[in-house]
């Protein structure tokens, strides 16, 4: 283990946590209501181990096979939570259902049905967040939700997912457009929060508590707008290695 790397990551974690606390207190929130996911996607195993040694417990992956390989390699590490935060192809639903603690990026009924089937076969349940595209970008996944006037269009699918017995919806996730000025992301975070409130009124028996939003470039704004999960990679671990394949 590279002790200097562990110290560097620990310092970065403390910096991020301090900024989370400051942003939360600024708007009257309990800092403990915000959970930090350290994004380890595309990072080599020595970096992941150093992050764990530095105190990271919630780890975020975006690619199913890569994430599963890390989960298996680190199965003896106690107290870890593995969060799938990237797009999931429906043909890889089984990998997610069998290995991850939470899915942040459920973006369609086809994936939901396949997940529910695999979970049912193994007697498991999986907490999930529904992904919404609040920025209107064609390159982003999720239900299109940039226009509040269109929100009623996806209600039938949401209702169908809520009826699946092995999926536990716990909130919403989004990835807004990237801006050099993080303040420009605020309307998108606010939009997701308002969408959460809209769904809470439509499906009052469901749990809509969580908002997964905010990355290294804009997480302080996300916290001010109500994020309960933020997903931080570069600000803690540095730039990722190029992904092969």
Coordinates of C-alpha atoms in Angstrom, one line a residue:
X1 CA 0.0 0.0 0.0
X2 CA 1.3 3.4 -1.0
X3 CA 1.1 5.4 2.3
X4 CA 1.5 8.7 0.5
X5 CA -1.4 8.0 -1.8
X6 CA -3.6 7.1 1.1
X7 CA -2.7 10.3 2.9
X8 CA -3.4 12.3 -0.3
X9 CA -6.8 10.7 -0.7
X10 CA -7.6 11.1 3.0
X11 CA -6.8 14.8 2.7
X12 CA -9.0 15.2 -0.4
X13 CA -11.9 13.4 1.4
X14 CA -11.6 15.8 4.3
X15 CA -11.7 18.8 2.0
X16 CA -14.8 17.5 0.2
X17 CA -16.5 16.6 3.5
X18 CA -15.8 20.1 4.8
X19 CA -17.3 21.7 1.7
X20 CA -20.4 19.4 2.0
X21 CA -20.8 20.5 5.6
X22 CA -20.5 24.1 4.8
X23 CA -23.0 23.9 1.9
X24 CA -25.5 22.0 4.0
X25 CA -25.3 24.4 6.9
X26 CA -25.6 27.3 4.6
X27 CA -29.2 26.2 3.7
X28 CA -30.1 24.9 7.1
X29 CA -29.6 21.2 6.4
X30 CA -28.0 18.5 8.5
X31 CA -24.6 17.6 6.9
X32 CA -25.2 14.0 7.9
X33 CA -28.1 13.9 5.5
X34 CA -25.7 14.0 2.6
X35 CA -23.8 10.8 1.8
X36 CA -20.6 10.8 -0.3
X37 CA -20.0 8.2 -3.0
X38 CA -16.4 7.9 -4.0
X39 CA -16.5 7.1 -7.7
X40 CA -14.0 4.4 -8.4
X41 CA -15.0 3.6 -12.0
X42 CA -12.0 3.2 -14.4
X43 CA -9.6 3.4 -11.4
X44 CA -7.0 0.6 -10.9
X45 CA -7.3 -1.7 -7.9
X46 CA -4.4 -0.1 -6.0
X47 CA -6.3 3.2 -6.2
X48 CA -9.5 1.6 -5.0
X49 CA -7.7 -0.1 -2.1
X50 CA -6.1 3.2 -1.1
X51 CA -9.4 4.9 -1.1
X52 CA -10.8 2.3 1.2
X53 CA -7.8 2.6 3.5
X54 CA -8.4 6.4 3.5
X55 CA -11.9 5.9 4.7
X56 CA -14.2 5.5 1.7
X57 CA -17.1 3.2 2.3
X58 CA -19.6 4.0 -0.5
X59 CA -18.0 3.2 -3.9
X60 CA -19.5 4.1 -7.2
X61 CA -19.1 2.2 -10.5
X62 CA -20.4 2.8 -14.0
X63 CA -19.5 -0.4 -15.8
X64 CA -21.1 -3.7 -14.8
X65 CA -18.3 -6.1 -15.4
X66 CA -15.6 -3.8 -14.0
X67 CA -17.6 -3.2 -10.9
X68 CA -18.3 -6.9 -10.3
X69 CA -14.6 -7.7 -10.7
X70 CA -13.8 -5.2 -8.0
X71 CA -16.7 -6.3 -5.7
X72 CA -15.4 -9.9 -5.9
X73 CA -11.8 -8.9 -5.4
X74 CA -12.7 -6.9 -2.3
X75 CA -15.4 -9.1 -0.8
X76 CA -13.4 -9.5 2.4
X77 CA -13.4 -5.7 3.0
X78 CA -16.1 -5.0 5.6
X79 CA -18.6 -2.2 5.6
X80 CA -18.5 -1.4 1.8
X81 CA -21.5 -0.3 -0.2
X82 CA -21.3 -0.7 -4.0
X83 CA -23.4 1.8 -6.0
X84 CA -24.0 1.4 -9.7
X85 CA -24.2 4.9 -11.0
X86 CA -23.8 4.4 -14.8
X87 CA -26.1 3.3 -17.6
X88 CA -27.1 -0.3 -17.4
X89 CA -28.0 -2.3 -20.5
X90 CA -30.9 -4.6 -19.8
X91 CA -28.9 -7.6 -20.8
X92 CA -26.6 -6.9 -17.8
X93 CA -29.4 -6.7 -15.3
X94 CA -28.4 -9.9 -13.6
X95 CA -24.9 -8.6 -12.8
X96 CA -26.5 -5.6 -11.1
X97 CA -29.2 -7.5 -9.3
X98 CA -26.8 -10.1 -7.9
X99 CA -23.8 -7.8 -6.9
X100 CA -24.7 -4.2 -6.1
X101 CA -26.2 -2.6 -3.0
X102 CA -28.0 0.2 -4.9
X103 CA -28.7 1.2 -8.5
X104 CA -28.9 5.0 -9.1
X105 CA -29.6 4.8 -12.8
X106 CA -32.9 2.9 -13.4
X107 CA -34.0 4.6 -16.7
X108 CA -36.7 2.4 -18.2
X109 CA -39.4 -0.2 -17.8
X110 CA -37.5 -2.9 -19.7
X111 CA -34.6 -2.8 -17.3
X112 CA -36.9 -2.6 -14.3
X113 CA -38.8 -5.8 -15.3
X114 CA -35.6 -7.7 -15.9
X115 CA -34.1 -6.6 -12.6
X116 CA -37.2 -7.6 -10.8
X117 CA -37.2 -11.1 -12.4
X118 CA -33.6 -11.8 -11.5
X119 CA -34.1 -10.5 -8.0
X120 CA -37.2 -12.6 -7.5
X121 CA -35.4 -15.7 -8.6
X122 CA -32.8 -15.2 -6.0
X123 CA -35.1 -13.9 -3.2
X124 CA -33.5 -10.5 -3.1
X125 CA -34.6 -6.9 -3.2
X126 CA -32.7 -3.9 -4.6
X127 CA -33.0 -0.2 -3.7
X128 CA -33.1 1.9 -6.9
X129 CA -33.3 5.5 -7.9
X130 CA -35.0 6.6 -11.1
X131 CA -32.8 8.5 -13.5
X132 CA -34.2 11.6 -15.1
X133 CA -32.7 13.8 -17.9
X134 CA -33.5 17.3 -16.6
X135 CA -31.0 19.0 -18.9
X136 CA -32.6 17.8 -22.2
X137 CA -29.3 16.5 -23.6
X138 CA -29.6 13.8 -26.2
X139 CA -26.4 12.2 -24.9
X140 CA -27.8 11.6 -21.4
X141 CA -30.0 8.7 -20.3
X142 CA -33.1 8.8 -18.2
X143 CA -36.7 9.9 -18.6
X144 CA -36.9 13.2 -20.4
X145 CA -37.9 15.7 -17.7
X146 CA -36.5 19.1 -18.7
X147 CA -40.1 20.4 -19.3
X148 CA -42.4 20.2 -16.2
X149 CA -45.4 20.2 -18.5
X150 CA -44.3 16.8 -19.8
X151 CA -44.0 15.1 -16.4
X152 CA -47.4 13.4 -16.6
X153 CA -46.2 11.4 -19.6
X154 CA -44.0 9.0 -17.7
X155 CA -46.4 8.5 -14.8
X156 CA -47.8 5.2 -16.2
X157 CA -44.3 3.7 -16.3
X158 CA -43.5 4.9 -12.9
X159 CA -46.7 3.3 -11.6
X160 CA -45.7 0.1 -13.2
X161 CA -42.3 0.1 -11.7
X162 CA -43.7 0.8 -8.2
X163 CA -45.8 -2.3 -8.5
X164 CA -42.7 -4.6 -9.1
X165 CA -42.2 -6.4 -5.8
X166 CA -38.4 -6.7 -5.7
X167 CA -37.5 -3.1 -6.5
X168 CA -37.5 -0.5 -3.8
X169 CA -37.7 3.0 -5.3
X170 CA -36.0 5.4 -2.9
X171 CA -35.6 8.6 -4.9
X172 CA -34.3 10.2 -8.1
X173 CA -31.0 10.7 -9.9
X174 CA -29.7 13.1 -12.6
X175 CA -26.6 14.1 -14.4
X176 CA -27.0 17.7 -15.6
X177 CA -25.0 19.3 -18.4
X178 CA -21.4 20.3 -17.5
X179 CA -20.7 23.9 -17.0
X180 CA -17.5 25.8 -16.2
X181 CA -19.6 27.8 -13.8
X182 CA -21.3 25.3 -11.4
X183 CA -23.9 27.9 -10.5
X184 CA -25.5 27.2 -13.9
X185 CA -26.3 23.7 -12.8
X186 CA -28.5 24.9 -10.0
X187 CA -31.7 25.1 -12.1
X188 CA -31.3 21.5 -13.1
X189 CA -30.8 20.4 -9.5
X190 CA -33.8 22.4 -8.4
X191 CA -35.8 20.9 -11.2
X192 CA -35.1 17.4 -10.0
X193 CA -36.1 18.4 -6.5
X194 CA -39.4 19.8 -7.8
X195 CA -39.9 16.6 -9.8
X196 CA -39.3 14.6 -6.6
X197 CA -42.0 16.6 -4.9
X198 CA -44.4 16.1 -7.9
X199 CA -43.9 12.4 -7.8
X200 CA -44.4 12.4 -4.0
X201 CA -47.8 14.0 -4.5
X202 CA -48.8 11.5 -7.3
X203 CA -47.5 8.4 -5.4
X204 CA -47.6 9.4 -1.8
X205 CA -47.2 5.8 -0.5
X206 CA -43.8 5.5 -2.2
X207 CA -40.4 6.6 -0.8
X208 CA -39.0 9.6 -2.7
X209 CA -36.5 10.7 -0.1
X210 CA -33.2 10.5 -1.9
X211 CA -31.7 12.8 -4.6
X212 CA -28.5 11.6 -6.2
X213 CA -27.0 14.6 -7.9
X214 CA -23.8 16.5 -7.9
X215 CA -20.2 15.6 -9.0
X216 CA -16.8 17.0 -8.6
X217 CA -17.6 20.2 -10.5
X218 CA -20.9 21.1 -8.9
X219 CA -21.5 19.2 -5.7
X220 CA -21.7 22.2 -3.4
X221 CA -24.6 23.6 -5.4
X222 CA -26.2 20.2 -5.5
X223 CA -26.1 20.0 -1.7
X224 CA -27.7 23.4 -1.4
X225 CA -30.5 22.2 -3.6
X226 CA -31.2 19.0 -1.6
X227 CA -28.8 16.3 -2.7
X228 CA -28.7 13.3 -0.4
X229 CA -26.1 11.5 -2.5
X230 CA -23.2 13.2 -4.2
X231 CA -20.9 11.3 -6.6
X232 CA -17.3 12.4 -6.4
X233 CA -14.4 11.0 -8.4
X234 CA -11.7 13.4 -9.6
X235 CA -11.8 15.7 -6.6
X236 CA -10.8 12.8 -4.4
X237 CA -8.9 10.3 -6.6
X238 CA -7.7 12.5 -9.4
X239 CA -8.2 11.9 -13.1
X240 CA -9.3 8.5 -14.1
X241 CA -7.3 6.2 -16.3
X242 CA -8.5 5.9 -19.9
X243 CA -11.0 3.0 -20.2
X244 CA -10.0 0.2 -22.5
X245 CA -12.4 -1.4 -24.9

